Amino acid sequence: VSIHVLRKQRFVVTYARGMGEVEVLLPPDARSGVVQVAKGFDWLPVEIPFAVGGTIARATATLRRWTDVQQRGWLSADEHLHYDRLDPAHDKDWLTMLAADDLTYAHFLVLKGLNLPGVWAGQFAYGKEGEGTDGQRLIRPGEEYRDSEQGHINLLGISKVIPPISTGGLAGPDVPYHYPPFFDVFQRARELGGIGGVAHGGGYSRNSTAMANTVLGAVDFFEIGNTNGYRTDIWYRLMNCGYITPPAAGTDLPNFPFRDPWEPFLGEIRMYVRVGEHRDFESWKRALARGEVFVTSGPIVQFTVNGVGPGGMVRLPAGGGEVELQAELASPRPLQTLEIVQNSQVVPSDI
């Protein structure tokens, strides 16, 4: 059960552990029902109607993987989760949930105030000591640092919490000032072995410092998508000026937990990073820094420009020139629209 107190949201998700049968109790007067099974975005969801002919109704769900993106080294991550992890013994349950939603990485971020009084979504430890892993999946603690004027930023992989977590009155009257500047917080995150990025596309602020901090070289990634929003305008403007910052995405749970049956709970919008063979945090961090990343809520786009893939650089002569783009789009569900964007503007096309 996922509960967001401030927004009065409550959502129930059912997970199944292991390979055996799953038993679900039905109301005494039930005559029929539907079983809906989902596993991330790499597997096609299944919907099975059934009729109750006696005391037991049986349904068998067979899942089929439709894309080989993970076999090619692209591993999925949700970089924005807010849940308590106060006892490492419970990580086996979180790792089971990651496996069910087909996520390789999850970043659990502590924060303070606004939604709940005081510090919440706390972690039992930070840095390497706070990791949870089963050898295939990795949980890494971090922090969402917030200021009512500057905005929100996500600090991933830090070895300890950077105080005061919230400023500008977000955590109550105890920290009323818009200080320290986010630039200093970003620098401190790097000193603590982590990386920092702009959250919510630079929104949730009266005077965002996202652009200034990116130009100053303090930002390691730019979050453009959450469950409740997708914002790219500031990110596009920065790229148009030559400040290339890797995109990121995460659900921001427990905000807006509602899901359609085909959507995963964790990682409803996620990022894929081409980590390759090693699945530790440092390898993930290096791959993200290379720009080998894409963001999706289901569809998979593969492309190259002059034979160079995501994270690479194509250099043209001073007078410009032509480039050859090769792309392939695949989706587990029918697409509503397809847009090609150039310099933050949609290119007219017959697609």
Short mmCIF file of C-alpha atoms in Angstrom, two decimals:
data_model
loop_
_atom_site.label_atom_id
_atom_site.label_comp_id
_atom_site.label_asym_id
_atom_site.label_seq_id
_atom_site.Cartn_x
_atom_site.Cartn_y
_atom_site.Cartn_z
CA VAL A 1 0.00 0.00 0.00
CA SER A 2 1.49 3.34 -1.10
CA ILE A 3 0.14 6.39 0.74
CA HIS A 4 0.75 10.07 0.07
CA VAL A 5 -0.55 11.90 3.13
CA LEU A 6 -0.50 15.47 1.80
CA ARG A 7 -2.42 14.66 -1.38
CA LYS A 8 -4.63 12.05 0.36
CA GLN A 9 -3.63 9.42 -2.19
CA ARG A 10 -3.72 5.68 -1.53
CA PHE A 11 -2.88 2.91 -3.99
CA VAL A 12 -2.65 -0.86 -3.50
CA VAL A 13 -0.18 -2.95 -5.49
CA THR A 14 0.10 -6.75 -5.41
CA TYR A 15 3.52 -8.36 -5.83
CA ALA A 16 4.23 -12.10 -6.09
CA ARG A 17 7.50 -13.61 -4.86
CA GLY A 18 8.97 -16.77 -6.38
CA MET A 19 7.80 -19.04 -9.19
CA GLY A 20 4.83 -20.85 -7.64
CA GLU A 21 1.11 -20.22 -7.62
CA VAL A 22 -0.37 -16.98 -6.31
CA GLU A 23 -3.61 -17.29 -4.37
CA VAL A 24 -6.06 -14.38 -4.26
CA LEU A 25 -9.26 -14.52 -2.21
CA LEU A 26 -12.42 -13.55 -4.08
CA PRO A 27 -15.69 -12.22 -2.66
CA PRO A 28 -18.21 -15.00 -1.91
CA ASP A 29 -20.55 -13.84 -4.70
CA ALA A 30 -17.85 -13.51 -7.39
CA ARG A 31 -18.78 -15.03 -10.74
CA SER A 32 -15.97 -13.74 -12.94
CA GLY A 33 -12.85 -11.60 -12.89
CA VAL A 34 -9.75 -10.48 -14.73
CA VAL A 35 -6.09 -11.17 -13.87
CA GLN A 36 -3.72 -8.45 -15.05
CA VAL A 37 0.03 -9.09 -14.90
CA ALA A 38 2.83 -6.62 -15.70
CA LYS A 39 6.63 -6.77 -15.40
CA GLY A 40 8.30 -3.50 -16.28
CA PHE A 41 8.44 -2.35 -19.88
CA ASP A 42 10.55 -5.10 -21.46
CA TRP A 43 7.76 -7.66 -21.06
CA LEU A 44 4.34 -7.55 -22.68
CA PRO A 45 1.56 -7.23 -20.07
CA VAL A 46 -1.04 -10.00 -19.88
CA GLU A 47 -4.77 -9.76 -19.20
CA ILE A 48 -6.69 -13.00 -18.52
CA PRO A 49 -10.46 -13.06 -17.94
CA PHE A 50 -11.80 -15.99 -15.93
CA ALA A 51 -15.09 -17.43 -14.77
CA VAL A 52 -15.74 -18.84 -11.32
CA GLY A 53 -17.32 -22.25 -11.82
CA GLY A 54 -16.77 -23.67 -8.36
CA THR A 55 -14.72 -22.90 -5.29
CA ILE A 56 -11.51 -22.29 -7.28
CA ALA A 57 -10.85 -20.43 -10.52
CA ARG A 58 -7.45 -20.85 -12.17
CA ALA A 59 -5.63 -18.56 -14.58
CA THR A 60 -2.15 -18.98 -16.07
CA ALA A 61 -0.17 -15.95 -17.21
CA THR A 62 2.74 -16.37 -19.63
CA LEU A 63 4.94 -13.30 -20.06
CA ARG A 64 6.97 -12.65 -23.20
CA ARG A 65 9.97 -10.32 -23.47
CA TRP A 66 9.55 -8.14 -26.55
CA THR A 67 12.87 -6.24 -26.56
CA ASP A 68 16.51 -7.21 -26.09
CA VAL A 69 17.56 -3.79 -24.77
CA GLN A 70 18.92 -5.24 -21.52
CA GLN A 71 20.88 -7.92 -23.35
CA ARG A 72 22.63 -5.06 -25.17
CA GLY A 73 23.79 -3.58 -21.87
CA TRP A 74 21.04 -0.99 -21.25
CA LEU A 75 19.91 -1.39 -17.62
CA SER A 76 16.86 0.33 -16.14
CA ALA A 77 16.79 2.68 -13.15
CA ASP A 78 14.34 4.74 -11.11
CA GLU A 79 16.35 7.65 -9.70
CA HIS A 80 13.59 9.20 -7.59
CA LEU A 81 11.91 7.16 -4.83
CA HIS A 82 10.86 8.24 -1.33
CA TYR A 83 10.27 5.32 1.03
CA ASP A 84 11.69 4.47 4.45
CA ARG A 85 14.50 1.88 4.51
CA LEU A 86 15.23 1.71 8.21
CA ASP A 87 16.19 -1.97 8.48
CA PRO A 88 18.49 -3.74 5.97
CA ALA A 89 16.59 -6.98 6.66
CA HIS A 90 13.68 -5.56 4.65
CA ASP A 91 15.77 -5.01 1.52
CA LYS A 92 14.88 -8.49 0.29
CA ASP A 93 11.30 -7.25 -0.14
CA TRP A 94 12.36 -4.10 -1.98
CA LEU A 95 14.66 -6.13 -4.24
CA THR A 96 11.76 -8.49 -4.99
CA MET A 97 9.70 -5.47 -6.02
CA LEU A 98 12.52 -4.25 -8.26
CA ALA A 99 12.67 -7.67 -9.89
CA ALA A 100 8.89 -7.67 -10.42
CA ASP A 101 9.03 -4.23 -12.05
CA ASP A 102 12.17 -5.24 -14.00
CA LEU A 103 14.36 -2.50 -12.53
CA THR A 104 18.10 -2.92 -12.05
CA TYR A 105 18.73 0.24 -10.01
CA ALA A 106 16.66 2.23 -7.51
CA HIS A 107 17.68 5.43 -5.72
CA PHE A 108 15.87 5.96 -2.40
CA LEU A 109 16.05 9.63 -1.41
CA VAL A 110 15.62 11.07 2.08
CA LEU A 111 13.92 14.46 2.36
CA LYS A 112 12.50 16.85 4.93
CA GLY A 113 9.23 18.65 5.52
CA LEU A 114 6.48 19.82 3.15
CA ASN A 115 4.77 16.44 2.65
CA LEU A 116 5.37 15.27 6.22
CA PRO A 117 6.83 17.04 9.26
CA GLY A 118 10.51 16.45 9.94
CA VAL A 119 12.82 14.07 8.09
CA TRP A 120 11.13 11.24 6.22
CA ALA A 121 12.00 8.48 3.75
CA GLY A 122 15.04 7.86 5.95
CA GLN A 123 17.69 5.24 5.16
CA PHE A 124 19.52 2.96 7.61
CA ALA A 125 22.88 4.11 6.17
CA TYR A 126 24.31 6.02 3.23
CA GLY A 127 27.01 5.40 0.66
CA LYS A 128 28.28 1.85 0.18
CA GLU A 129 27.13 0.88 3.68
CA GLY A 130 23.56 1.77 2.78
CA GLU A 131 23.36 -0.31 -0.38
CA GLY A 132 21.05 -3.26 -0.84
CA THR A 133 21.76 -5.82 -3.53
CA ASP A 134 21.03 -9.38 -4.61
CA GLY A 135 23.81 -9.43 -7.20
CA GLN A 136 21.47 -8.46 -10.03
CA ARG A 137 19.75 -5.36 -8.65
CA LEU A 138 21.05 -2.45 -6.59
CA ILE A 139 19.42 -0.02 -4.15
CA ARG A 140 21.46 3.08 -3.36
CA PRO A 141 20.40 5.77 -0.84
CA GLY A 142 20.57 9.48 -1.56
CA GLU A 143 18.83 12.78 -0.84
CA GLU A 144 16.41 15.23 -2.38
CA TYR A 145 17.52 18.68 -1.27
CA ARG A 146 14.83 21.37 -1.60
CA ASP A 147 14.55 25.14 -1.39
CA SER A 148 11.40 27.18 -1.99
CA GLU A 149 13.29 29.70 -4.15
CA GLN A 150 15.98 27.65 -5.91
CA GLY A 151 13.95 24.49 -6.55
CA HIS A 152 14.67 20.81 -5.92
CA ILE A 153 17.81 18.77 -6.62
CA ASN A 154 18.56 15.04 -6.35
CA LEU A 155 21.83 13.89 -4.81
CA LEU A 156 22.61 10.27 -5.70
CA GLY A 157 25.09 7.96 -4.01
CA ILE A 158 26.32 10.39 -1.32
CA SER A 159 28.09 8.83 1.67
CA LYS A 160 26.12 10.90 4.17
CA VAL A 161 23.20 13.32 4.31
CA ILE A 162 23.92 16.97 3.48
CA PRO A 163 22.12 19.20 6.00
CA PRO A 164 19.77 20.93 6.38
CA ILE A 165 17.98 18.98 3.56
CA SER A 166 15.31 21.68 3.11
CA THR A 167 15.63 25.48 3.22
CA GLY A 168 13.57 28.55 2.51
CA GLY A 169 10.87 27.59 4.97
CA LEU A 170 9.96 24.24 3.34
CA ALA A 171 10.77 22.35 6.52
CA GLY A 172 9.18 24.89 8.83
CA PRO A 173 10.47 28.11 10.38
CA ASP A 174 13.75 26.53 11.58
CA VAL A 175 15.51 27.15 8.20
CA PRO A 176 13.87 30.27 6.70
CA TYR A 177 16.82 31.35 4.52
CA HIS A 178 17.61 30.34 0.93
CA TYR A 179 21.06 29.23 1.92
CA PRO A 180 23.37 27.55 1.09
CA PRO A 181 23.22 28.07 -2.68
CA PHE A 182 22.65 24.89 -4.65
CA PHE A 183 26.05 25.28 -6.30
CA ASP A 184 27.69 24.59 -2.92
CA VAL A 185 25.39 21.63 -2.29
CA PHE A 186 26.28 20.10 -5.67
CA GLN A 187 29.98 20.50 -4.91
CA ARG A 188 29.54 18.87 -1.51
CA ALA A 189 27.74 15.92 -3.10
CA ARG A 190 30.74 15.27 -5.34
CA GLU A 191 33.05 15.45 -2.32
CA LEU A 192 30.90 12.73 -0.72
CA GLY A 193 31.30 10.40 -3.71
CA GLY A 194 27.94 11.18 -5.25
CA ILE A 195 26.46 13.07 -8.16
CA GLY A 196 23.82 15.78 -8.27
CA GLY A 197 21.15 16.75 -10.71
CA VAL A 198 18.25 19.12 -11.23
CA ALA A 199 14.89 17.59 -10.23
CA HIS A 200 11.48 18.08 -11.89
CA GLY A 201 12.95 19.72 -14.99
CA GLY A 202 13.88 22.79 -12.95
CA GLY A 203 10.33 23.34 -11.71
CA TYR A 204 8.89 23.67 -8.20
CA SER A 205 10.74 26.96 -7.70
CA ARG A 206 10.11 30.70 -7.76
CA ASN A 207 13.53 31.49 -9.23
CA SER A 208 15.17 28.30 -10.43
CA THR A 209 18.97 28.13 -10.35
CA ALA A 210 18.98 25.07 -12.64
CA MET A 211 20.33 26.94 -15.64
CA ALA A 212 23.01 28.85 -13.73
CA ASN A 213 24.29 25.75 -11.94
CA THR A 214 24.45 23.81 -15.20
CA VAL A 215 26.43 26.57 -16.91
CA LEU A 216 28.80 26.65 -13.92
CA GLY A 217 29.47 22.93 -14.37
CA ALA A 218 27.90 21.80 -11.10
CA VAL A 219 25.08 19.65 -12.54
CA ASP A 220 25.71 15.99 -13.43
CA PHE A 221 22.26 15.11 -14.81
CA PHE A 222 18.90 16.75 -15.56
CA GLU A 223 15.70 15.04 -14.48
CA ILE A 224 13.07 15.65 -17.18
CA GLY A 225 10.32 13.21 -16.19
CA ASN A 226 8.30 12.02 -13.20
CA THR A 227 5.02 10.17 -12.96
CA ASN A 228 3.15 13.45 -12.68
CA GLY A 229 5.05 15.56 -15.19
CA TYR A 230 7.41 15.80 -18.14
CA ARG A 231 9.35 19.05 -18.56
CA THR A 232 12.12 19.65 -21.08
CA ASP A 233 12.10 23.40 -21.82
CA ILE A 234 15.07 24.38 -19.61
CA TRP A 235 17.01 21.26 -20.58
CA TYR A 236 16.47 22.01 -24.29
CA ARG A 237 17.60 25.61 -23.88
CA LEU A 238 20.79 24.47 -22.18
CA MET A 239 21.55 21.94 -24.91
CA ASN A 240 20.90 24.56 -27.59
CA CYS A 241 23.64 26.63 -25.93
CA GLY A 242 26.07 23.71 -25.90
CA TYR A 243 25.61 22.57 -22.30
CA ILE A 244 25.00 18.87 -22.82
CA THR A 245 23.71 17.26 -19.62
CA PRO A 246 22.47 13.64 -19.46
CA PRO A 247 18.70 13.26 -18.93
CA ALA A 248 17.26 11.34 -16.01
CA ALA A 249 13.84 10.18 -14.84
CA GLY A 250 12.14 8.65 -11.84
CA THR A 251 8.64 8.18 -10.52
CA ASP A 252 8.89 10.48 -7.46
CA LEU A 253 6.80 7.99 -5.50
CA PRO A 254 4.74 8.10 -3.37
CA ASN A 255 3.52 11.09 -5.42
CA PHE A 256 0.68 10.14 -7.79
CA PRO A 257 0.83 6.35 -7.28
CA PHE A 258 -2.16 5.47 -9.50
CA ARG A 259 -1.29 3.16 -12.39
CA ASP A 260 -3.09 1.64 -15.35
CA PRO A 261 -2.92 -2.18 -15.23
CA TRP A 262 -0.15 -2.38 -17.84
CA GLU A 263 2.13 0.10 -16.05
CA PRO A 264 4.78 -0.93 -13.52
CA PHE A 265 4.51 0.61 -10.06
CA LEU A 266 8.20 1.40 -9.57
CA GLY A 267 9.77 2.91 -12.67
CA GLU A 268 6.52 3.97 -14.39
CA ILE A 269 8.85 6.43 -16.11
CA ARG A 270 12.48 5.30 -16.02
CA MET A 271 15.93 5.76 -17.44
CA TYR A 272 18.10 3.18 -19.18
CA VAL A 273 21.85 3.52 -18.79
CA ARG A 274 24.33 1.48 -20.84
CA VAL A 275 26.32 0.14 -17.94
CA GLY A 276 27.43 -3.10 -19.51
CA GLU A 277 28.79 -6.00 -17.48
CA HIS A 278 29.33 -4.42 -14.04
CA ARG A 279 26.30 -3.33 -12.00
CA ASP A 280 27.89 -1.37 -9.15
CA PHE A 281 27.10 2.29 -8.51
CA GLU A 282 30.46 3.58 -9.76
CA SER A 283 29.98 1.86 -13.13
CA TRP A 284 26.47 3.29 -13.38
CA LYS A 285 27.76 6.76 -12.51
CA ARG A 286 30.48 6.60 -15.18
CA ALA A 287 28.04 5.42 -17.85
CA LEU A 288 25.65 8.25 -17.00
CA ALA A 289 28.51 10.75 -17.22
CA ARG A 290 29.30 9.43 -20.72
CA GLY A 291 25.74 10.27 -21.71
CA GLU A 292 24.84 6.68 -22.55
CA VAL A 293 21.28 7.08 -21.30
CA PHE A 294 17.71 7.47 -22.50
CA VAL A 295 14.39 8.10 -20.76
CA THR A 296 11.14 6.27 -21.52
CA SER A 297 7.70 5.33 -20.29
CA GLY A 298 7.61 2.29 -22.55
CA PRO A 299 8.77 2.86 -26.17
CA ILE A 300 12.37 2.08 -27.14
CA VAL A 301 14.22 4.20 -29.69
CA GLN A 302 17.56 3.02 -31.08
CA PHE A 303 19.46 5.49 -33.24
CA THR A 304 22.84 6.56 -34.53
CA VAL A 305 24.05 9.78 -36.16
CA ASN A 306 26.85 9.14 -38.63
CA GLY A 307 27.23 5.80 -36.90
CA VAL A 308 27.60 7.35 -33.41
CA GLY A 309 25.16 6.32 -30.69
CA PRO A 310 23.84 8.06 -27.52
CA GLY A 311 26.61 9.73 -25.54
CA GLY A 312 28.87 10.12 -28.55
CA MET A 313 29.91 13.30 -30.33
CA VAL A 314 29.57 14.08 -34.03
CA ARG A 315 31.86 16.90 -35.19
CA LEU A 316 31.16 18.82 -38.38
CA PRO A 317 33.43 21.28 -40.22
CA ALA A 318 33.08 25.00 -39.54
CA GLY A 319 30.79 25.43 -42.53
CA GLY A 320 28.45 22.67 -41.35
CA GLY A 321 27.48 19.57 -43.28
CA GLU A 322 25.03 16.72 -43.61
CA VAL A 323 24.46 13.90 -41.14
CA GLU A 324 22.87 10.50 -41.61
CA LEU A 325 20.40 9.45 -38.95
CA GLN A 326 19.40 5.82 -38.60
CA ALA A 327 16.66 5.06 -36.09
CA GLU A 328 14.39 2.26 -35.04
CA LEU A 329 11.31 2.70 -32.86
CA ALA A 330 9.53 -0.11 -31.04
CA SER A 331 6.78 0.01 -28.44
CA PRO A 332 4.90 -2.52 -26.31
CA ARG A 333 1.70 -0.50 -26.85
CA PRO A 334 0.24 1.45 -29.80
CA LEU A 335 1.74 4.92 -30.16
CA GLN A 336 -0.45 8.01 -30.21
CA THR A 337 2.09 10.47 -31.63
CA LEU A 338 5.69 10.57 -32.84
CA GLU A 339 7.68 13.79 -32.91
CA ILE A 340 11.17 14.60 -34.17
CA VAL A 341 12.69 17.50 -32.24
CA GLN A 342 15.47 19.76 -33.53
CA ASN A 343 16.81 22.66 -31.46
CA SER A 344 13.84 22.23 -29.06
CA GLN A 345 11.31 22.59 -31.90
CA VAL A 346 9.20 19.86 -33.45
CA VAL A 347 10.25 19.22 -37.05
CA PRO A 348 7.34 19.00 -39.52
CA SER A 349 7.20 15.50 -40.98
CA ASP A 350 4.88 13.01 -42.62
CA ILE A 351 5.47 10.36 -39.95
#
